[in-house]
mmCIF file of C-alpha atoms in Angstrom:
data_model
loop_
_atom_site.group_PDB
_atom_site.id
_atom_site.type_symbol
_atom_site.label_atom_id
_atom_site.label_comp_id
_atom_site.label_asym_id
_atom_site.label_seq_id
_atom_site.Cartn_x
_atom_site.Cartn_y
_atom_site.Cartn_z
ATOM 1 C CA MET A 4 16.147 23.717 17.108
ATOM 2 C CA THR A 5 16.621 20.190 16.142
ATOM 3 C CA ASP A 6 14.782 18.131 13.783
ATOM 4 C CA ALA A 7 13.226 16.348 16.936
ATOM 5 C CA GLU A 8 11.685 19.547 18.356
ATOM 6 C CA ILE A 9 9.853 20.400 15.245
ATOM 7 C CA GLU A 10 6.227 18.840 15.332
ATOM 8 C CA ILE A 11 4.960 19.970 12.438
ATOM 9 C CA THR A 12 0.649 20.217 12.524
ATOM 10 C CA ALA A 13 -2.114 21.370 11.188
ATOM 11 C CA ASP A 14 -2.219 24.431 13.463
ATOM 12 C CA LEU A 15 1.689 25.224 12.219
ATOM 13 C CA VAL A 16 0.851 24.503 8.174
ATOM 14 C CA GLN A 17 -2.475 26.702 9.222
ATOM 15 C CA ASP A 18 0.201 29.876 10.744
ATOM 16 C CA LEU A 19 2.456 29.482 8.010
ATOM 17 C CA LEU A 20 -0.170 29.729 5.416
ATOM 18 C CA GLN A 21 -1.331 32.973 7.102
ATOM 19 C CA GLU A 22 1.888 34.336 7.200
ATOM 20 C CA GLN A 23 3.689 33.485 4.293
ATOM 21 C CA HIS A 24 0.357 33.106 1.534
ATOM 22 C CA PRO A 25 -2.328 34.186 3.576
ATOM 23 C CA ASP A 26 -4.448 34.038 0.460
ATOM 24 C CA LEU A 27 -4.167 30.103 0.763
ATOM 25 C CA ALA A 28 -4.952 29.676 4.616
ATOM 26 C CA GLY A 29 -8.686 29.713 3.692
ATOM 27 C CA LEU A 30 -8.067 26.253 2.078
ATOM 28 C CA PRO A 31 -8.808 22.995 4.077
ATOM 29 C CA ILE A 32 -5.847 21.233 5.495
ATOM 30 C CA ARG A 33 -5.468 17.409 5.926
ATOM 31 C CA GLU A 34 -2.400 15.377 6.314
ATOM 32 C CA VAL A 35 -1.036 12.721 4.103
ATOM 33 C CA ALA A 36 -0.011 9.649 5.929
ATOM 34 C CA GLY A 37 3.528 8.295 4.515
ATOM 35 C CA GLY A 38 6.274 10.268 3.335
ATOM 36 C CA TRP A 39 9.994 10.029 3.908
ATOM 37 C CA GLY A 40 12.093 13.038 3.990
ATOM 38 C CA ASN A 41 8.887 15.318 4.178
ATOM 39 C CA GLN A 42 5.590 15.297 5.431
ATOM 40 C CA MET A 43 2.710 16.176 3.244
ATOM 41 C CA TRP A 44 -0.556 17.751 3.897
ATOM 42 C CA ARG A 45 -3.293 18.449 1.272
ATOM 43 C CA LEU A 46 -4.431 21.923 0.962
ATOM 44 C CA GLY A 47 -7.749 22.518 -0.839
ATOM 45 C CA ASP A 48 -8.476 19.709 -3.755
ATOM 46 C CA ASP A 49 -5.272 21.001 -6.207
ATOM 47 C CA LEU A 50 -2.612 21.637 -3.828
ATOM 48 C CA ALA A 51 -0.210 20.129 -1.129
ATOM 49 C CA VAL A 52 2.204 21.381 1.707
ATOM 50 C CA ARG A 53 5.423 19.498 1.556
ATOM 51 C CA MET A 54 7.199 20.278 4.726
ATOM 52 C CA PRO A 55 10.821 18.934 5.485
ATOM 53 C CA ARG A 56 11.046 17.015 8.120
ATOM 54 C CA ALA A 57 14.547 14.949 7.917
ATOM 55 C CA GLU A 58 17.855 16.034 7.743
ATOM 56 C CA GLY A 59 19.096 16.843 4.547
ATOM 57 C CA ALA A 60 15.030 16.996 2.989
ATOM 58 C CA PRO A 61 15.749 21.105 3.157
ATOM 59 C CA ASP A 62 18.211 20.794 0.121
ATOM 60 C CA LEU A 63 16.539 18.178 -1.767
ATOM 61 C CA LEU A 64 13.357 20.415 -1.456
ATOM 62 C CA ARG A 65 15.058 23.226 -2.820
ATOM 63 C CA LYS A 66 16.254 20.983 -5.684
ATOM 64 C CA GLU A 67 13.111 19.990 -7.048
ATOM 65 C CA VAL A 68 11.704 23.505 -6.848
ATOM 66 C CA ARG A 69 14.479 24.411 -8.979
ATOM 67 C CA TRP A 70 14.429 21.685 -11.488
ATOM 68 C CA LEU A 71 10.296 20.609 -11.595
ATOM 69 C CA PRO A 72 9.122 23.658 -13.412
ATOM 70 C CA VAL A 73 11.545 22.744 -16.061
ATOM 71 C CA LEU A 74 11.394 19.061 -16.279
ATOM 72 C CA ALA A 75 7.332 19.081 -15.983
ATOM 73 C CA PRO A 76 6.182 21.072 -19.434
ATOM 74 C CA ARG A 77 7.593 18.289 -21.494
ATOM 75 C CA LEU A 78 6.412 14.649 -19.034
ATOM 76 C CA PRO A 79 3.480 13.068 -20.168
ATOM 77 C CA LEU A 80 2.132 12.576 -16.982
ATOM 78 C CA PRO A 81 1.017 14.666 -14.014
ATOM 79 C CA VAL A 82 4.087 15.171 -11.598
ATOM 80 C CA PRO A 83 4.010 17.453 -8.422
ATOM 81 C CA ASN A 84 5.085 21.142 -9.682
ATOM 82 C CA PRO A 85 5.525 24.251 -7.219
ATOM 83 C CA VAL A 86 3.199 27.280 -7.058
ATOM 84 C CA ARG A 87 4.927 28.653 -3.517
ATOM 85 C CA ILE A 88 7.993 28.888 -1.914
ATOM 86 C CA GLY A 89 7.681 29.490 2.041
ATOM 87 C CA GLU A 90 11.091 30.682 3.542
ATOM 88 C CA PRO A 91 12.433 29.730 6.890
ATOM 89 C CA SER A 92 11.306 31.759 9.616
ATOM 90 C CA ALA A 93 10.717 31.947 13.732
ATOM 91 C CA ARG A 94 8.095 29.234 13.338
ATOM 92 C CA PHE A 95 9.917 26.335 11.126
ATOM 93 C CA PRO A 96 13.539 26.877 10.349
ATOM 94 C CA LYS A 97 13.233 25.399 6.869
ATOM 95 C CA PRO A 98 12.428 26.167 3.485
ATOM 96 C CA TRP A 99 8.677 24.276 2.070
ATOM 97 C CA ALA A 100 6.668 24.192 -0.534
ATOM 98 C CA ILE A 101 3.093 24.538 -1.944
ATOM 99 C CA MET A 102 3.095 21.687 -4.842
ATOM 100 C CA THR A 103 0.068 20.788 -7.056
ATOM 101 C CA TRP A 104 -1.109 17.571 -5.927
ATOM 102 C CA VAL A 105 -1.177 14.746 -8.434
ATOM 103 C CA PRO A 106 -4.152 12.485 -7.924
ATOM 104 C CA GLY A 107 -4.220 8.909 -7.694
ATOM 105 C CA GLU A 108 -3.585 6.050 -5.286
ATOM 106 C CA PRO A 109 0.081 5.357 -4.443
ATOM 107 C CA LEU A 110 1.186 1.829 -6.229
ATOM 108 C CA ASP A 111 1.838 0.673 -2.634
ATOM 109 C CA HIS A 112 -2.073 0.595 -1.176
ATOM 110 C CA SER A 113 -2.934 0.034 -4.849
ATOM 111 C CA SER A 114 -2.268 -2.396 -7.870
ATOM 112 C CA ILE A 115 -1.973 -1.876 -11.704
ATOM 113 C CA GLY A 116 -4.538 -3.911 -13.031
ATOM 114 C CA ARG A 117 -3.139 -3.043 -16.959
ATOM 115 C CA GLY A 118 -0.290 -4.475 -17.450
ATOM 116 C CA ASP A 119 0.190 -3.304 -20.979
ATOM 117 C CA HIS A 120 -1.135 0.142 -20.719
ATOM 118 C CA ALA A 121 1.200 0.708 -17.703
ATOM 119 C CA ALA A 122 3.884 -0.851 -19.427
ATOM 120 C CA ASP A 123 3.494 1.800 -22.820
ATOM 121 C CA THR A 124 2.287 4.513 -20.144
ATOM 122 C CA LEU A 125 5.911 4.368 -18.354
ATOM 123 C CA ALA A 126 7.696 3.835 -21.267
ATOM 124 C CA GLY A 127 6.911 6.766 -22.712
ATOM 125 C CA PHE A 128 7.581 8.727 -19.761
ATOM 126 C CA LEU A 129 10.716 7.458 -19.545
ATOM 127 C CA ARG A 130 11.236 8.330 -22.798
ATOM 128 C CA ALA A 131 10.573 12.402 -22.266
ATOM 129 C CA LEU A 132 12.634 12.319 -19.142
ATOM 130 C CA HIS A 133 15.384 10.723 -20.187
ATOM 131 C CA VAL A 134 17.129 13.373 -22.281
ATOM 132 C CA ARG A 135 20.478 15.242 -21.847
ATOM 133 C CA ALA A 136 20.682 16.882 -18.758
ATOM 134 C CA PRO A 137 22.571 20.104 -18.941
ATOM 135 C CA ALA A 138 25.947 20.619 -17.446
ATOM 136 C CA ASP A 139 24.603 22.577 -14.186
ATOM 137 C CA ALA A 140 21.914 19.443 -13.240
ATOM 138 C CA PRO A 141 22.130 17.731 -10.313
ATOM 139 C CA MET A 142 24.386 14.881 -9.554
ATOM 140 C CA SER A 143 23.686 12.126 -7.000
ATOM 141 C CA ALA A 144 25.671 11.477 -3.538
ATOM 142 C CA ASP A 145 23.975 8.373 -3.300
ATOM 143 C CA ARG A 146 22.233 6.898 -6.263
ATOM 144 C CA GLY A 147 23.609 6.936 -10.238
ATOM 145 C CA ASP A 148 26.633 4.764 -9.449
ATOM 146 C CA HIS A 149 27.493 1.803 -11.647
ATOM 147 C CA PRO A 150 26.296 -1.436 -9.428
ATOM 148 C CA LYS A 151 29.731 -1.845 -8.602
ATOM 149 C CA LYS A 152 30.372 0.649 -6.787
ATOM 150 C CA CYS A 153 27.003 -0.132 -4.663
ATOM 151 C CA THR A 154 27.964 -3.735 -3.140
ATOM 152 C CA ASP A 155 27.849 -2.541 0.395
ATOM 153 C CA GLY A 156 24.514 -1.538 0.165
ATOM 154 C CA PHE A 157 23.316 -4.776 -1.752
ATOM 155 C CA ASP A 158 25.382 -6.677 0.477
ATOM 156 C CA HIS A 159 23.460 -5.403 3.578
ATOM 157 C CA PHE A 160 20.321 -5.492 2.315
ATOM 158 C CA PHE A 161 21.005 -9.150 1.045
ATOM 159 C CA HIS A 162 22.045 -10.236 4.243
ATOM 160 C CA ALA A 163 19.062 -8.759 6.357
ATOM 161 C CA VAL A 164 16.493 -10.069 4.171
ATOM 162 C CA VAL A 165 17.253 -12.345 1.168
ATOM 163 C CA PRO A 166 15.802 -16.245 2.277
ATOM 164 C CA ASP A 167 18.042 -18.756 2.300
ATOM 165 C CA ASP A 168 16.403 -20.443 -0.874
ATOM 166 C CA LEU A 169 16.733 -17.020 -3.194
ATOM 167 C CA ALA A 170 20.392 -16.444 -2.207
ATOM 168 C CA ASP A 171 22.041 -18.552 -5.369
ATOM 169 C CA ASP A 172 19.916 -16.520 -7.877
ATOM 170 C CA VAL A 173 19.427 -13.074 -6.033
ATOM 171 C CA ARG A 174 23.300 -12.884 -6.336
ATOM 172 C CA ALA A 175 23.763 -13.981 -9.901
ATOM 173 C CA VAL A 176 21.421 -11.390 -10.358
ATOM 174 C CA TRP A 177 23.407 -8.809 -8.918
ATOM 175 C CA ASP A 178 26.636 -10.137 -10.269
ATOM 176 C CA ASP A 179 25.732 -10.077 -13.816
ATOM 177 C CA ALA A 180 24.744 -6.152 -13.156
ATOM 178 C CA VAL A 181 28.157 -5.970 -11.723
ATOM 179 C CA ALA A 182 30.298 -7.557 -14.555
ATOM 180 C CA ALA A 183 27.974 -5.126 -17.073
ATOM 181 C CA PRO A 184 29.697 -2.165 -18.624
ATOM 182 C CA GLU A 185 29.152 1.083 -17.911
ATOM 183 C CA TRP A 186 26.847 4.001 -18.960
ATOM 184 C CA GLU A 187 28.804 5.571 -21.826
ATOM 185 C CA GLY A 188 26.170 8.188 -23.051
ATOM 186 C CA PRO A 189 25.771 11.708 -21.603
ATOM 187 C CA PRO A 190 24.205 12.093 -18.280
ATOM 188 C CA LEU A 191 20.190 11.911 -18.497
ATOM 189 C CA TRP A 192 17.968 13.402 -16.864
ATOM 190 C CA VAL A 193 16.666 10.513 -14.277
ATOM 191 C CA HIS A 194 14.193 10.599 -11.468
ATOM 192 C CA GLY A 195 16.271 7.942 -9.573
ATOM 193 C CA ASP A 196 13.644 6.718 -6.628
ATOM 194 C CA LEU A 197 10.978 4.916 -8.848
ATOM 195 C CA HIS A 198 8.826 2.712 -6.194
ATOM 196 C CA PRO A 199 5.652 2.084 -5.582
ATOM 197 C CA ALA A 200 5.481 4.455 -2.916
ATOM 198 C CA ASN A 201 6.212 7.479 -5.820
ATOM 199 C CA VAL A 202 3.960 6.437 -8.540
ATOM 200 C CA VAL A 203 0.151 6.503 -8.368
ATOM 201 C CA VAL A 204 -2.496 4.713 -9.992
ATOM 202 C CA SER A 205 -5.727 5.241 -11.493
ATOM 203 C CA ASP A 206 -8.203 3.084 -13.554
ATOM 204 C CA GLY A 207 -5.809 0.363 -12.918
ATOM 205 C CA THR A 208 -2.561 1.830 -14.809
ATOM 206 C CA LEU A 209 -0.300 4.387 -14.058
ATOM 207 C CA SER A 210 -1.575 7.937 -13.615
ATOM 208 C CA GLY A 211 1.195 10.293 -12.046
ATOM 209 C CA VAL A 212 4.869 10.003 -10.635
ATOM 210 C CA ILE A 213 5.832 11.668 -7.452
ATOM 211 C CA ASP A 214 8.552 12.713 -5.197
ATOM 212 C CA PHE A 215 11.372 14.284 -7.414
ATOM 213 C CA ASP A 216 13.611 15.239 -4.758
ATOM 214 C CA ALA A 217 16.550 12.619 -5.513
ATOM 215 C CA VAL A 218 16.068 13.921 -9.394
ATOM 216 C CA PHE A 219 19.849 13.756 -11.277
ATOM 217 C CA ALA A 220 21.939 13.616 -14.078
ATOM 218 C CA GLY A 221 23.563 9.962 -14.798
ATOM 219 C CA ASP A 222 22.731 6.276 -16.448
ATOM 220 C CA PRO A 223 18.806 5.879 -16.954
ATOM 221 C CA ALA A 224 19.083 2.203 -15.604
ATOM 222 C CA TRP A 225 18.261 3.859 -12.023
ATOM 223 C CA ASP A 226 15.045 4.052 -13.621
ATOM 224 C CA LEU A 227 14.602 1.461 -15.956
ATOM 225 C CA ALA A 228 15.013 -0.920 -13.013
ATOM 226 C CA ALA A 229 11.093 0.736 -12.453
ATOM 227 C CA ALA A 230 10.303 -2.363 -15.533
ATOM 228 C CA TRP A 231 9.924 -4.854 -12.445
ATOM 229 C CA VAL A 232 9.966 -2.897 -9.298
ATOM 230 C CA VAL A 233 6.773 -0.826 -10.615
ATOM 231 C CA LEU A 234 5.010 -2.794 -13.282
ATOM 232 C CA PRO A 235 3.503 -6.083 -13.020
ATOM 233 C CA ASP A 236 4.187 -9.423 -13.694
ATOM 234 C CA GLY A 237 4.772 -10.134 -17.350
ATOM 235 C CA ALA A 238 5.476 -6.767 -18.224
ATOM 236 C CA ALA A 239 8.847 -5.481 -18.601
ATOM 237 C CA SER A 240 9.343 -7.123 -21.985
ATOM 238 C CA ARG A 241 6.510 -4.757 -23.388
ATOM 239 C CA PHE A 242 8.431 -1.970 -21.476
ATOM 240 C CA PHE A 243 11.555 -2.596 -23.034
ATOM 241 C CA ASP A 244 10.400 -2.911 -26.197
ATOM 242 C CA ALA A 245 8.363 0.491 -26.064
ATOM 243 C CA TYR A 246 11.123 2.222 -24.091
ATOM 244 C CA ALA A 247 13.418 1.116 -27.099
ATOM 245 C CA HIS A 248 16.893 3.078 -26.432
ATOM 246 C CA ALA A 249 17.885 0.053 -23.551
ATOM 247 C CA ASP A 250 21.146 -1.707 -25.047
ATOM 248 C CA ASP A 251 21.886 -4.957 -23.364
ATOM 249 C CA GLY A 252 24.634 -3.834 -20.818
ATOM 250 C CA THR A 253 21.822 -1.356 -19.418
ATOM 251 C CA ILE A 254 18.994 -3.704 -18.960
ATOM 252 C CA ARG A 255 21.388 -6.086 -17.551
ATOM 253 C CA ARG A 256 22.390 -2.867 -14.781
ATOM 254 C CA ALA A 257 18.510 -1.949 -14.829
ATOM 255 C CA ARG A 258 17.555 -5.505 -13.698
ATOM 256 C CA GLY A 259 20.508 -5.445 -10.874
ATOM 257 C CA LEU A 260 19.502 -2.524 -9.301
ATOM 258 C CA ALA A 261 15.563 -3.699 -9.317
ATOM 259 C CA ALA A 262 17.042 -6.444 -6.928
ATOM 260 C CA LEU A 263 18.910 -3.729 -4.738
ATOM 261 C CA LYS A 264 15.427 -1.388 -4.515
ATOM 262 C CA SER A 265 13.289 -4.501 -3.807
ATOM 263 C CA LEU A 266 15.802 -5.458 -1.318
ATOM 264 C CA PHE A 267 15.387 -2.287 0.129
ATOM 265 C CA LEU A 268 11.799 -1.955 -0.036
ATOM 266 C CA MET A 269 11.540 -5.567 1.973
ATOM 267 C CA LEU A 270 14.066 -4.117 4.400
ATOM 268 C CA MET A 271 11.900 -1.140 5.560
ATOM 269 C CA GLY A 272 8.734 -3.278 5.327
ATOM 270 C CA GLN A 273 10.292 -5.410 7.883
ATOM 271 C CA ASN A 274 11.322 -2.230 9.732
ATOM 272 C CA GLY A 275 7.630 -1.176 9.366
ATOM 273 C CA ASP A 276 6.507 -4.805 10.815
ATOM 274 C CA ARG A 277 8.722 -4.422 14.027
ATOM 275 C CA GLY A 278 7.426 -0.770 14.665
ATOM 276 C CA LEU A 279 11.131 0.324 14.121
ATOM 277 C CA PRO A 280 11.297 4.402 13.369
ATOM 278 C CA GLY A 281 10.769 4.897 9.578
ATOM 279 C CA GLY A 282 9.661 1.352 8.567
ATOM 280 C CA LYS A 283 7.047 1.250 6.057
ATOM 281 C CA PRO A 284 4.840 -1.850 6.252
ATOM 282 C CA THR A 285 3.410 -1.272 2.838
ATOM 283 C CA TRP A 286 6.741 -1.641 1.460
ATOM 284 C CA GLY A 287 7.632 -5.313 2.583
ATOM 285 C CA PRO A 288 4.936 -7.074 0.518
ATOM 286 C CA ALA A 289 5.664 -4.999 -2.322
ATOM 287 C CA GLY A 290 9.369 -5.484 -2.633
ATOM 288 C CA ARG A 291 8.990 -9.247 -2.379
ATOM 289 C CA ALA A 292 6.613 -9.292 -5.301
ATOM 290 C CA ALA A 293 9.327 -6.914 -7.071
ATOM 291 C CA LEU A 294 12.169 -9.342 -6.239
ATOM 292 C CA ASP A 295 9.640 -12.358 -7.638
ATOM 293 C CA ARG A 296 9.633 -10.649 -11.030
ATOM 294 C CA VAL A 297 13.187 -9.839 -11.012
ATOM 295 C CA LEU A 298 14.155 -13.746 -10.515
ATOM 296 C CA ARG A 299 11.540 -14.493 -13.090
ATOM 297 C CA SER A 300 12.717 -12.475 -15.462
ATOM 298 C CA TRP A 301 16.551 -13.827 -14.689
ATOM 299 C CA ASN A 302 15.299 -17.532 -14.940
ATOM 300 C CA SER A 303 13.581 -16.892 -18.376
ATOM 301 C CA PHE A 304 16.554 -14.981 -19.970
ATOM 302 C CA PRO A 305 19.518 -14.945 -18.010
ATOM 303 C CA ALA A 306 21.526 -12.151 -19.190
ATOM 304 C CA GLY A 307 25.290 -13.272 -18.277
ATOM 305 C CA ARG A 308 25.401 -16.989 -18.544
#
């Protein structure tokens, strides 16, 4: 059975619950819009069913289920925590999971009005997350490298979405990140995929972080890019003051990675506007706003010139 042949419906989720977790089968089920590698279904008020649908997603789900219980207790914001595991079966030949639901609205459908509070909140969250990872922590196949090893991806996104009038500044930000020193500290726990669809907002500020399937041990700059990708204009300086552990080289790498992530969001938004598979229309405006924040930061405080 290929991924294309698996239609994940409410009836399928209901049947799987009845087969493997019948005590939860009576809770109401409703689909959650969005998702990338996984399709989400609310289960009652406090739970969610996470169903892999993309190639590679089952392995990432098992990684989340393995490490979230280790990370969650020390994190100061709500994050999903696995409460039940669904095993592959004849009905659905992949693992699946029942997770706690993190209340709030994803940032790509909302906004942050309390920028200082959000900066302090994100800094506290990342200080708690960014500790030395154990020797058996997962590494990432496509994230975590120094920007100089990501030039092919950057060039692809750059040529796809960057307007001509911004090209020189965007390229300057990236070139400065490529020239920045490498991370020389121990591998730290890193969320790896902080962008507006993976954080939730309540009362105008950050209230939770979701989607840990990219979690890995490595360079914290991959998360510190959220100073521009997630936080509103003017909040990056307060964030780095509150985080207090980022040297100049790490900030330079983080800013370049923020540009990379912004371009990716813009491309996914472009694909969504064109109706292409996997496109996300709400990601385009979020990506362009993030890129504008990166460029304002560069023009105010250029690190490499």
